[in-house]
Backbone as a printed PyTorch tensor [residue, N CA C, xyz], in Angstrom:
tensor([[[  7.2430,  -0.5450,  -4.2580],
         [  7.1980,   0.6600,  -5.0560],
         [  6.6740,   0.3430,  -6.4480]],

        [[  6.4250,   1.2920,  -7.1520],
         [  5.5890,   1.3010,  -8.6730],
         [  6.3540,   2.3230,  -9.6730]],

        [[  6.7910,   1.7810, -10.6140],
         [  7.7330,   2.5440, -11.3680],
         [  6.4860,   3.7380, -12.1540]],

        [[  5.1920,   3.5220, -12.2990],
         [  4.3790,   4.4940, -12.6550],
         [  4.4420,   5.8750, -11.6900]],

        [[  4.4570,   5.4260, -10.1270],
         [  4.2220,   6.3870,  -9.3730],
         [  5.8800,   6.9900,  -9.1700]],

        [[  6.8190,   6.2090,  -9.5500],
         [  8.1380,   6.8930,  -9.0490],
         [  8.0440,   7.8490,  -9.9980]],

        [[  7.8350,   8.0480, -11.2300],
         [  8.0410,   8.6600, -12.2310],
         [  7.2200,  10.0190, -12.1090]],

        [[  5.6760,   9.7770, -11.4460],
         [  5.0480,  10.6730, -10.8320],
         [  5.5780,  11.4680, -10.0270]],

        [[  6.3870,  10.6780,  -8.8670],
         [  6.3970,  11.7950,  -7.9570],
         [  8.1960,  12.0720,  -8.2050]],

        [[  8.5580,  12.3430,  -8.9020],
         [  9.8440,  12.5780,  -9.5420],
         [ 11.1310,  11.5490,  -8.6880]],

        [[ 11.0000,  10.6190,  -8.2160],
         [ 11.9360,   9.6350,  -8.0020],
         [ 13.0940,   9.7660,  -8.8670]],

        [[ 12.5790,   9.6070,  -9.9160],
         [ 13.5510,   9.1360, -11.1400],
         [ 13.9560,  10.6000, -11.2770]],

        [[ 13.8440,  11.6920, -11.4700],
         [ 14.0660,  12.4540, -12.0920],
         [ 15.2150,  12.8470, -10.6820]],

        [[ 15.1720,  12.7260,  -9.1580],
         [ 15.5700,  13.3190,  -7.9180],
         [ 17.2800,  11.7320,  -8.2760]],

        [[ 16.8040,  10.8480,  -8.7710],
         [ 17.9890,   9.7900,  -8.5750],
         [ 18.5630,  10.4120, -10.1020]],

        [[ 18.1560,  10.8750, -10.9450],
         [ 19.2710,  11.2270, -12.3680],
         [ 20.4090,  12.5820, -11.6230]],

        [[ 19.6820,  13.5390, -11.1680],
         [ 20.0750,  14.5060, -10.2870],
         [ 21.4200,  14.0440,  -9.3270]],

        [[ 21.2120,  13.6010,  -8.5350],
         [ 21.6520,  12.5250,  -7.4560],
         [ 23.1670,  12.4310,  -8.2640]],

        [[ 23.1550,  11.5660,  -9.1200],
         [ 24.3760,  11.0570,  -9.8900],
         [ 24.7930,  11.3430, -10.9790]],

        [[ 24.2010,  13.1090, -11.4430],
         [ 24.6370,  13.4010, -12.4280],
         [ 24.6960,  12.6410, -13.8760]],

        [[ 22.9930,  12.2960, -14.2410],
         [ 22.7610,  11.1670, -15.5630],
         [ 22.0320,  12.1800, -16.1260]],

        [[ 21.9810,  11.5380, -17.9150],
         [ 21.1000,  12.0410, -18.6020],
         [ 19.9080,  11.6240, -18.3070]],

        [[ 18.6430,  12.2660, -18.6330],
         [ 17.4730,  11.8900, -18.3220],
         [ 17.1220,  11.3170, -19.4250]],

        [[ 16.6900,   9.6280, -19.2900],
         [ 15.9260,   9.0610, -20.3950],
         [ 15.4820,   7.9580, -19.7350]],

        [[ 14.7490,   7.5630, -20.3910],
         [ 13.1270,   6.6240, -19.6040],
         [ 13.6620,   5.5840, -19.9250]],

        [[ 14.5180,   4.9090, -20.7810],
         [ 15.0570,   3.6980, -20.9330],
         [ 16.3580,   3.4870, -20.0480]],

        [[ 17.1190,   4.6100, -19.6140],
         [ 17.8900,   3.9340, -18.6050],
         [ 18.3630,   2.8440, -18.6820]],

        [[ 19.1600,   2.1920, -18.5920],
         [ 19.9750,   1.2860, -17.6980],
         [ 19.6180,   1.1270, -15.8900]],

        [[ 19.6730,   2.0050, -15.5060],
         [ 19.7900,   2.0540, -14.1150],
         [ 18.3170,   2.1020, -13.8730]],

        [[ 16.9960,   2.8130, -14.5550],
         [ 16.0020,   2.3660, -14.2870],
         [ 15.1110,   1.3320, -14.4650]],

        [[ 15.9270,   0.4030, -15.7180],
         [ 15.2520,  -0.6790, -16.1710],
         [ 15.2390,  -1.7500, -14.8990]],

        [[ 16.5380,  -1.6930, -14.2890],
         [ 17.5040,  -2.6460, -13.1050],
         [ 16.6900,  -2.3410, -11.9290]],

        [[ 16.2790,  -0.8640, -11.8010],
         [ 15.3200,  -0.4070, -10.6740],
         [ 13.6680,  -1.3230, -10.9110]],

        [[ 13.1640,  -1.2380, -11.8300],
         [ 11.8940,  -1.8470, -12.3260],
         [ 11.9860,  -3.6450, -12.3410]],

        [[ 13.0800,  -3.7980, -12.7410],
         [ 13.1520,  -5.0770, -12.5680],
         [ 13.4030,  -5.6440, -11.2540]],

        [[ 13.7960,  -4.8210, -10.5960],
         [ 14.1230,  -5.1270,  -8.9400],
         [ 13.0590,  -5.1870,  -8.1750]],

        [[ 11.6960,  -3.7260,  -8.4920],
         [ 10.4490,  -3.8360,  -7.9910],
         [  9.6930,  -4.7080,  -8.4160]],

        [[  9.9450,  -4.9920,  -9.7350],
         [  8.3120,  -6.6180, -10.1410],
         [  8.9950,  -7.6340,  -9.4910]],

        [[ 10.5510,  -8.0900,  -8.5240],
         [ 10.8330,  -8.8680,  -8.1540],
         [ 10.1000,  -9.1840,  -6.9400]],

        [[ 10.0390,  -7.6600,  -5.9880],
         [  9.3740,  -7.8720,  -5.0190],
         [  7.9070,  -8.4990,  -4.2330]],

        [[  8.1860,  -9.1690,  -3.3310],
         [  6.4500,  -9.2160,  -2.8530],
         [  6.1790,  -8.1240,  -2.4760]],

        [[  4.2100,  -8.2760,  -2.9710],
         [  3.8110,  -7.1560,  -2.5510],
         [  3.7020,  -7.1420,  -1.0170]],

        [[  3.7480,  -7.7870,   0.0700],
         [  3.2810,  -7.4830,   1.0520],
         [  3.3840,  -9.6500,   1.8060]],

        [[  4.0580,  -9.7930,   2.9450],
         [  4.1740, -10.9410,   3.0130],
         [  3.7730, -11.5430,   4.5020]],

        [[  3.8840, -12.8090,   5.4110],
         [  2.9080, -13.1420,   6.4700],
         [  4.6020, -13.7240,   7.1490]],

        [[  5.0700, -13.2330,   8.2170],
         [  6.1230, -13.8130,   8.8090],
         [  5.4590, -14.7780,   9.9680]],

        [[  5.8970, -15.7990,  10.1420],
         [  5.6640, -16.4590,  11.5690],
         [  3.9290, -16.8720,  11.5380]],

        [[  3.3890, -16.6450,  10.2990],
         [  2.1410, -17.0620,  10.6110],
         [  1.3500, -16.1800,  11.4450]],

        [[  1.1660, -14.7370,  11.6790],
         [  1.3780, -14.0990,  12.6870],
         [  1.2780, -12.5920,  12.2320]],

        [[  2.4170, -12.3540,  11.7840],
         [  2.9230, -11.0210,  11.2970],
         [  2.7120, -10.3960,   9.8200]],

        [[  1.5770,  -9.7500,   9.5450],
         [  1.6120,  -9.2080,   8.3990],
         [  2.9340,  -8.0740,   8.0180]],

        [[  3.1930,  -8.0200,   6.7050],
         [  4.3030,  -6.8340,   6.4840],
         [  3.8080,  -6.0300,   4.7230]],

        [[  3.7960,  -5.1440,   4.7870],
         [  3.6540,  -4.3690,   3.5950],
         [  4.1710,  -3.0930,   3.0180]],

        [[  4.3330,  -2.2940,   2.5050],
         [  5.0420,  -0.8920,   2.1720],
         [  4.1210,   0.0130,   3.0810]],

        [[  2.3700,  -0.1820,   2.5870],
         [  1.6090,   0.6760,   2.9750],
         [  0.5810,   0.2120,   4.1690]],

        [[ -0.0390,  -0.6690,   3.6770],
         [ -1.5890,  -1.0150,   4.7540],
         [ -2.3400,  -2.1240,   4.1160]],

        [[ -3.4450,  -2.1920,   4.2250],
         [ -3.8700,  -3.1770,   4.0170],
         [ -5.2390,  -3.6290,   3.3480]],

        [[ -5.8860,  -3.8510,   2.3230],
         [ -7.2270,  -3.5340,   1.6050],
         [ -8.4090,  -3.2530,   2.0740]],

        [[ -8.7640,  -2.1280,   1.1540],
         [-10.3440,  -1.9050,   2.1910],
         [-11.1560,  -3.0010,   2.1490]],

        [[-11.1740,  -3.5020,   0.7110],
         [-12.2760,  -4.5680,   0.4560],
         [-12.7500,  -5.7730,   1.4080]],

        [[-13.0170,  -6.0300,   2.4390],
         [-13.2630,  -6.7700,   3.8110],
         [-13.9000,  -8.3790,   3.2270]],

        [[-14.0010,  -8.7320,   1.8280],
         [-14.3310,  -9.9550,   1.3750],
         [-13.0130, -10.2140,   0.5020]],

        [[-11.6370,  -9.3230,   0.4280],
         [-10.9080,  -9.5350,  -0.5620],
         [ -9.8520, -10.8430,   0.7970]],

        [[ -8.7140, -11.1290,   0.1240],
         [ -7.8420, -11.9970,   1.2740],
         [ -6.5790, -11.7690,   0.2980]],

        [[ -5.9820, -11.5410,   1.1730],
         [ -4.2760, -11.3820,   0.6560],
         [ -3.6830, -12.4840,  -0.1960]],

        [[ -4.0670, -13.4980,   0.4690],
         [ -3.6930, -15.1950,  -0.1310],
         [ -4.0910, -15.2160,  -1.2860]],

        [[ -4.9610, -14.8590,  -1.7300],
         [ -5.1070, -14.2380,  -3.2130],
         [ -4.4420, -14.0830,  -4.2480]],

        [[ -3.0830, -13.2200,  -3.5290],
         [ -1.9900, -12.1890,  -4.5020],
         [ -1.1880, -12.9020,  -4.8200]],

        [[ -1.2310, -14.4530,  -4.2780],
         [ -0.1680, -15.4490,  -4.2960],
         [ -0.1260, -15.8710,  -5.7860]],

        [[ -1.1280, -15.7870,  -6.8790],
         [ -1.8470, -16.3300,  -8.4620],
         [ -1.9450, -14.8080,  -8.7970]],

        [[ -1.6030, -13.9940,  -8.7440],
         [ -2.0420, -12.7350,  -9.3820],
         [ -0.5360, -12.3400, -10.3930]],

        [[ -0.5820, -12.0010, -11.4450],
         [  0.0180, -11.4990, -12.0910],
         [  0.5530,  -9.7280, -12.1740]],

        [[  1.4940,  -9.5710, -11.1700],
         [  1.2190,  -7.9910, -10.6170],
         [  2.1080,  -7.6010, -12.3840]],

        [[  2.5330,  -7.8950, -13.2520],
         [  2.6580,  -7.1990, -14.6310],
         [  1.4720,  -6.2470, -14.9810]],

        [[  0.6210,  -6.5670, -14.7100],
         [ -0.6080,  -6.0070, -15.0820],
         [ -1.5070,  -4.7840, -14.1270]],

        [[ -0.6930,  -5.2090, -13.3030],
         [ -0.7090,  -3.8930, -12.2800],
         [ -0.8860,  -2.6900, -12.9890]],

        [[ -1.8080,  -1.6770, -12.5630],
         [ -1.8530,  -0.2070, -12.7130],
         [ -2.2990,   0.6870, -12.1920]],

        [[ -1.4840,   1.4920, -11.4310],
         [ -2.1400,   2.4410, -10.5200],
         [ -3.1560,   3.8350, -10.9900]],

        [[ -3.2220,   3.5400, -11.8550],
         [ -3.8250,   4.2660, -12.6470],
         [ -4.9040,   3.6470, -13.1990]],

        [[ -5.8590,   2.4740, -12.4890],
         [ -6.9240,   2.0920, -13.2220],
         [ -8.0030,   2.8490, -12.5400]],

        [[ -9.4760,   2.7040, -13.2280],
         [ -9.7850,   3.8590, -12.6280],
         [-11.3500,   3.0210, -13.1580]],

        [[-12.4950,   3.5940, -12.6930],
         [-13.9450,   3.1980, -12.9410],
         [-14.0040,   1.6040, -13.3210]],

        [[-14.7550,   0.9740, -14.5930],
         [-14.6740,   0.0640, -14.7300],
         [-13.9120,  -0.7350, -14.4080]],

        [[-12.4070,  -0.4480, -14.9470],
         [-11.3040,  -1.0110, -14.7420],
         [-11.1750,  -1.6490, -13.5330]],

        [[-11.5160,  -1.3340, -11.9850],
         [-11.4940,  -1.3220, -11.4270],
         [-12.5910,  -2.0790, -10.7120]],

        [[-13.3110,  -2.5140, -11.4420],
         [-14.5310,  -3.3260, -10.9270],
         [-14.0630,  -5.2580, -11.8690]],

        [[-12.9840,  -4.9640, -12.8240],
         [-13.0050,  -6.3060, -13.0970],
         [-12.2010,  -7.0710, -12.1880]],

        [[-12.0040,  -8.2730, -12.5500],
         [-10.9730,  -9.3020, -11.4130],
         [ -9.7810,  -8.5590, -11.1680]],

        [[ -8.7660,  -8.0110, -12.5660],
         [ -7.8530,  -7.6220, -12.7750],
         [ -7.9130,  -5.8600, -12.0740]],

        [[ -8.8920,  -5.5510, -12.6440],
         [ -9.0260,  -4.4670, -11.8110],
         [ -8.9510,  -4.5040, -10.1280]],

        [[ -9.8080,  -5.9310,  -9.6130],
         [ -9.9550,  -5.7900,  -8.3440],
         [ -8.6130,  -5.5850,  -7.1900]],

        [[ -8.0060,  -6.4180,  -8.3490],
         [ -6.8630,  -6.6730,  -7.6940],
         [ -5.4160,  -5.5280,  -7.8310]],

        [[ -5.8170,  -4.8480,  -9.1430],
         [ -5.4130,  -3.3840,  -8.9470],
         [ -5.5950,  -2.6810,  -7.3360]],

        [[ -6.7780,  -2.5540,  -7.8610],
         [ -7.4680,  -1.7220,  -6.2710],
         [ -6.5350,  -2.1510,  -4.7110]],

        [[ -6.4970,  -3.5590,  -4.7740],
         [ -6.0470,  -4.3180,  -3.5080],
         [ -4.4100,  -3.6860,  -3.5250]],

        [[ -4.1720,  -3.9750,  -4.5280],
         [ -2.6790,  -3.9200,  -4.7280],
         [ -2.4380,  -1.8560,  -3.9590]],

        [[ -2.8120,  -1.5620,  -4.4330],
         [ -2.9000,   0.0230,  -4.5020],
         [ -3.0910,   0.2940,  -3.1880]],

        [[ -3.9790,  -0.2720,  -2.0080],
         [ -3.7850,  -0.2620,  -0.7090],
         [ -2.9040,  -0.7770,  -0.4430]],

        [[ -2.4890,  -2.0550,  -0.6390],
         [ -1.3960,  -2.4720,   0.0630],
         [ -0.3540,  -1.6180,  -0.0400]],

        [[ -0.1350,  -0.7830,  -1.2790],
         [  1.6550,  -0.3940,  -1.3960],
         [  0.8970,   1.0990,  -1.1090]],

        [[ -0.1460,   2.0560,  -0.9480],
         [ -0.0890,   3.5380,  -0.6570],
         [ -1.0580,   3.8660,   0.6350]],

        [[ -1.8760,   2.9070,   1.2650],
         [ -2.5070,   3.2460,   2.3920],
         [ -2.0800,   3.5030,   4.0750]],

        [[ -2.7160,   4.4520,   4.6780],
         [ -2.3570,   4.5450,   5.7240],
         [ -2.9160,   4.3560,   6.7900]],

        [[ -2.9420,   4.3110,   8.0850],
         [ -3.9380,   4.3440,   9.5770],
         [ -4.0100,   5.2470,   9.8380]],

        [[ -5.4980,   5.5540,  10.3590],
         [ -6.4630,   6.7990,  10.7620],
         [ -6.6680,   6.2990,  11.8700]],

        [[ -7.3250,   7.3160,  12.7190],
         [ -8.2700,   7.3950,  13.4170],
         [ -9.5130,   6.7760,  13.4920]],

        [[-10.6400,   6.2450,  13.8790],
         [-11.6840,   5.3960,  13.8710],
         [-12.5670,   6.7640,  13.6080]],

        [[-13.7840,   6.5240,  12.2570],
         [-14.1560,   7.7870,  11.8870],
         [-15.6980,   7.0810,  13.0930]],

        [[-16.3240,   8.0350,  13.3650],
         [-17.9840,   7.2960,  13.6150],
         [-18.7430,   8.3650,  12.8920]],

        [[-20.0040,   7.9780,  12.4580],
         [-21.0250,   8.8000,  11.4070],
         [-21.6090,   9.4930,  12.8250]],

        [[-22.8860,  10.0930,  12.2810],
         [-23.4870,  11.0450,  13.1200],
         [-24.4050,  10.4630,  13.9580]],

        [[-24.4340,   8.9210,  13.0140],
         [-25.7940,   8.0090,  13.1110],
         [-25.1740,   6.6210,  14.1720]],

        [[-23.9410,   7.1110,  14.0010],
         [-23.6040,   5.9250,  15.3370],
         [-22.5410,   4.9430,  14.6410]],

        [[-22.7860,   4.9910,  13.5290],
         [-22.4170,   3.8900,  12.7830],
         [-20.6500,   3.9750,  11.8230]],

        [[-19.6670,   3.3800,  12.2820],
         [-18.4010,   3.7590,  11.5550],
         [-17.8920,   3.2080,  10.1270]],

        [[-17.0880,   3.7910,  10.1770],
         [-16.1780,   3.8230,   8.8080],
         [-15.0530,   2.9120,   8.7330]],

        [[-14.6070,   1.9190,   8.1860],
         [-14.0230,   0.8410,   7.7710],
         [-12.6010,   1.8200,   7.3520]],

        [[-12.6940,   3.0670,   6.4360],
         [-11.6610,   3.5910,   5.4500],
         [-12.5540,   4.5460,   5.1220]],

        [[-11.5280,   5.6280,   4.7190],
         [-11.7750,   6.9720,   4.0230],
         [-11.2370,   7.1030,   3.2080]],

        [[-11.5290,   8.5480,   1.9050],
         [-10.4600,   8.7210,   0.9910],
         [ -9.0720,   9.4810,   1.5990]],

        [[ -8.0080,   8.8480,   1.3650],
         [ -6.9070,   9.4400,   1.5460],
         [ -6.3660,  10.5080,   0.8530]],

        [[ -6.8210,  12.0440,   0.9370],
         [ -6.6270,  12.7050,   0.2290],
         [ -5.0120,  13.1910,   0.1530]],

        [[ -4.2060,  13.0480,   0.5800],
         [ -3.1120,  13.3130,   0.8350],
         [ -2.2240,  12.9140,  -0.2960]],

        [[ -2.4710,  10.7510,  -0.5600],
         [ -2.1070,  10.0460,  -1.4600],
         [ -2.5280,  10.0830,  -2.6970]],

        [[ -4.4490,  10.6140,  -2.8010],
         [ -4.7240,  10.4350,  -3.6160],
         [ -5.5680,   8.8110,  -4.4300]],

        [[ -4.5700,   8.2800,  -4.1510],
         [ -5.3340,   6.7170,  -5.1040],
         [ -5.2750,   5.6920,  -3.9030]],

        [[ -5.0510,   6.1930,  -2.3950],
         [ -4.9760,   5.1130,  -1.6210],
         [ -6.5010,   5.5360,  -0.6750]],

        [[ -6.2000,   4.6030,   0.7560],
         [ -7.3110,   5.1140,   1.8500],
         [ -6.5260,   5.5660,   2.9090]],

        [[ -7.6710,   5.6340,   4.2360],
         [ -7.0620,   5.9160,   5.1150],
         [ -7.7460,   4.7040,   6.0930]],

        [[ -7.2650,   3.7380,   6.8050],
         [ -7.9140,   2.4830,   7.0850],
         [ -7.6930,   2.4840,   8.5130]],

        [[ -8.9780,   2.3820,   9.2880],
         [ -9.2060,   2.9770,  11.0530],
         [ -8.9680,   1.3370,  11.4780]],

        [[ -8.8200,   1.5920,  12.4940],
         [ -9.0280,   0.4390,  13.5920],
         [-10.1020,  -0.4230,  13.4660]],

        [[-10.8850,  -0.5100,  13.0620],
         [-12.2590,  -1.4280,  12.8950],
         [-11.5490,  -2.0410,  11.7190]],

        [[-10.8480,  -1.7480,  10.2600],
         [-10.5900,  -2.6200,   9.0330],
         [ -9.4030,  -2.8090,   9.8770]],

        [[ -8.4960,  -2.5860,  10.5320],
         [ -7.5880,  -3.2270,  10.7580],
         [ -7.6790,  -4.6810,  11.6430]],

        [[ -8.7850,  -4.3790,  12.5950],
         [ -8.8370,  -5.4720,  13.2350],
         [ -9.8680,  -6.5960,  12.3380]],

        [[-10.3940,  -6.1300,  11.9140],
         [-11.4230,  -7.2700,  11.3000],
         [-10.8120,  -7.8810,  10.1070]],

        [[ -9.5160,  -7.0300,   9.6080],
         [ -8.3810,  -8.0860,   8.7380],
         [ -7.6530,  -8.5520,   9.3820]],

        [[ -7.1360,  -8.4330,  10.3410],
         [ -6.3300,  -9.2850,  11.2950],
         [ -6.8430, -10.3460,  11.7670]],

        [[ -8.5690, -10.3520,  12.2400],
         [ -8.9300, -11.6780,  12.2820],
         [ -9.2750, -12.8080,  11.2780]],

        [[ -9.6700, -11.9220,  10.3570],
         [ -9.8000, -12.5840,   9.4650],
         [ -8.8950, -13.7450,   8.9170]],

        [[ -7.5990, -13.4130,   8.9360],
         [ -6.3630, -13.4990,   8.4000],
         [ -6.0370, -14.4600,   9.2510]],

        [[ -6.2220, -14.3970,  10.6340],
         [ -5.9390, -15.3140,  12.1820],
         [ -4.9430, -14.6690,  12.1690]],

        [[ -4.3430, -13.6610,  12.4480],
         [ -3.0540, -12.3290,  12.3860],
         [ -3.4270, -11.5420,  13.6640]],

        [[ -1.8540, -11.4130,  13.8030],
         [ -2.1730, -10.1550,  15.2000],
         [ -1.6210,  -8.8390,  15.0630]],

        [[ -0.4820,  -8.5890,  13.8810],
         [  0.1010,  -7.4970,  14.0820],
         [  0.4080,  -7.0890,  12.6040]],

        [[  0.2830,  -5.8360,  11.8910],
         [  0.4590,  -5.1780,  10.8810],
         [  1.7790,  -4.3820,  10.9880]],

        [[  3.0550,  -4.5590,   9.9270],
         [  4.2060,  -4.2040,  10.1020],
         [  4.2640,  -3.2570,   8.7740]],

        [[  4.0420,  -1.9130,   8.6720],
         [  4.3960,  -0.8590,   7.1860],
         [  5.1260,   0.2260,   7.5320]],

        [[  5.9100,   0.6450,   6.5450],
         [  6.6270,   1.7360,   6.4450],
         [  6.5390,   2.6320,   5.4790]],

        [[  5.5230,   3.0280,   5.1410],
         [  4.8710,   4.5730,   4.3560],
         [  5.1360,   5.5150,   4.6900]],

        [[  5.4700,   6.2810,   5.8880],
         [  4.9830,   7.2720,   6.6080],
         [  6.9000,   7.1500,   7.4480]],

        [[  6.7990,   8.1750,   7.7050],
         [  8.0500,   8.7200,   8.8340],
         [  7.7260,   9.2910,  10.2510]],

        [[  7.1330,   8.4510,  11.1300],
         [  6.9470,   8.4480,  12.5940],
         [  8.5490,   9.3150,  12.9770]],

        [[  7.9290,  10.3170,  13.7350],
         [  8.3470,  11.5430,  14.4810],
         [  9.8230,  10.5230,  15.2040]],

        [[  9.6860,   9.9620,  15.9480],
         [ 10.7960,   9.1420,  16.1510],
         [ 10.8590,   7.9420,  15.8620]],

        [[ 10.8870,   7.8000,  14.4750],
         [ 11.3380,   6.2980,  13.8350],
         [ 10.0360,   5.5290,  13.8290]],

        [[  9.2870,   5.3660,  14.7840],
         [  8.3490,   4.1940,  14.9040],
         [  6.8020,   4.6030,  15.6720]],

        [[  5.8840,   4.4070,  14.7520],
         [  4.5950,   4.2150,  15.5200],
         [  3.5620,   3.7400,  15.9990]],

        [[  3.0920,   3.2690,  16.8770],
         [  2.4000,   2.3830,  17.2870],
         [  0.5970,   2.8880,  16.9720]],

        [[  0.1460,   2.4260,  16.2740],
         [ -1.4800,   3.2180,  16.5850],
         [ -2.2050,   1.4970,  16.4180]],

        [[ -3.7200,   1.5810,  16.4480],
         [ -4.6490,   0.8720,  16.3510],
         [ -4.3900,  -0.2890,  17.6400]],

        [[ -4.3480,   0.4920,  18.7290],
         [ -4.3350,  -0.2400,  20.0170],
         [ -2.9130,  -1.1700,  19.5990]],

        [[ -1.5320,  -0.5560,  18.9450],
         [ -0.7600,  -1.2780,  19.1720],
         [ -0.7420,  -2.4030,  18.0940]],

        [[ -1.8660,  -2.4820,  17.3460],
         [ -1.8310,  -3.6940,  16.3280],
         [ -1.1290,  -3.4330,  14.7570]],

        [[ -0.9930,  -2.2630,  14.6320],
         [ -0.4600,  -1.6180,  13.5260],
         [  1.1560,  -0.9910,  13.9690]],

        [[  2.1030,  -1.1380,  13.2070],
         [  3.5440,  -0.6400,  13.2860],
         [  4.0250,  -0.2530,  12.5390]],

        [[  4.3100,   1.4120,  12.2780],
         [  4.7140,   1.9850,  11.3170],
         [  6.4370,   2.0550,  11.7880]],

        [[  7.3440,   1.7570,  10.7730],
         [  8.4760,   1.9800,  10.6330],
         [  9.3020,   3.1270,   9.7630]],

        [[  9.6990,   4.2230,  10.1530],
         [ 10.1050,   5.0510,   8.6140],
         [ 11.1300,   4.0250,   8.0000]],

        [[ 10.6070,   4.5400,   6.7220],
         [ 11.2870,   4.2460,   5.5130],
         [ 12.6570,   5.2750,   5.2830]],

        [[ 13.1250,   5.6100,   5.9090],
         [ 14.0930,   6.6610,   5.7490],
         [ 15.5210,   6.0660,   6.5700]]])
């Protein structure tokens, strides 16, 4: 999670509610919340084998997760945007931003024969929507067989799409 986007989508404001608090951005209880999320990995490799993440997995098809291992996520911002987004720090914005808000689609094909890796996720907004072709060609990449996220609330608990290689878990 991203204390920018909790604040967005009223997290904070639904947990002051919740327990009957004053509303203030310095908190106690949200500082402990923020400090709990920069604790987290963004997204980790069980068994050599098993990818796991909040959301999905980067469009960028030359980026590599192993990467995030030297990255300084302080600097994280979901909110970077044009340039920003083209530097190192930026790049890794971008990466970061799939990993924790993207979801699995459908395999798009053009008119011309030719498919789509990811779409804009209009739903999320700052994430994609990442088909079966980026899923598998990061899985090999990676030498990985199975993608484990919980973004989304599958109708009964759990969903299987991208021939089974992707596993959505609700978060609920």
């Amino acid at each position: 999670e991203d204390v920018e986007i909790n604040m967005l989508y009223d997290f904070y404001h639904d947990l002051f509610d919740m327990y009957d608090l004053i509303e203030d951005p310095h908190h106690p209880l949200l500082e402990a919340l923020s400090n709990f999320y920069n604790s987290l990995a963004i997204a980790t490799i069980l068994d050599r084998k098993i990818y796991v993440a909040h959301g999905g997995i980067p469009r960028n098809r030359k980026d590599s997760i192993f990467e995030l291992e030297n990255y300084d996520s302080s600097s994280f911002s979901v909110f970077s945007e044009g340039s920003d987004l083209r530097s190192k720090g930026g790049r890794f914005s971008l990466m970061m931003r799939d990993i924790l808000w993207s979801d699995p689609w459908l395999d798009i094909e053009r008119p011309d024969g030719k498919v789509y890796f990811y779409s804009k996720n209009v739903r999320r907004r700052r994430a994609i929507l990442f088909t079966q072709y980026l899923t598998n060609e990061f899985l090999e990449r990676h030498h990985l067989w199975l993608v484990i996220r919980s973004h989304e609330h599958p109708l009964m608990g759990v969903a299987k799409t991208h021939g089974d290689r992707v596993l959505t878990i609700s978060s609920c």
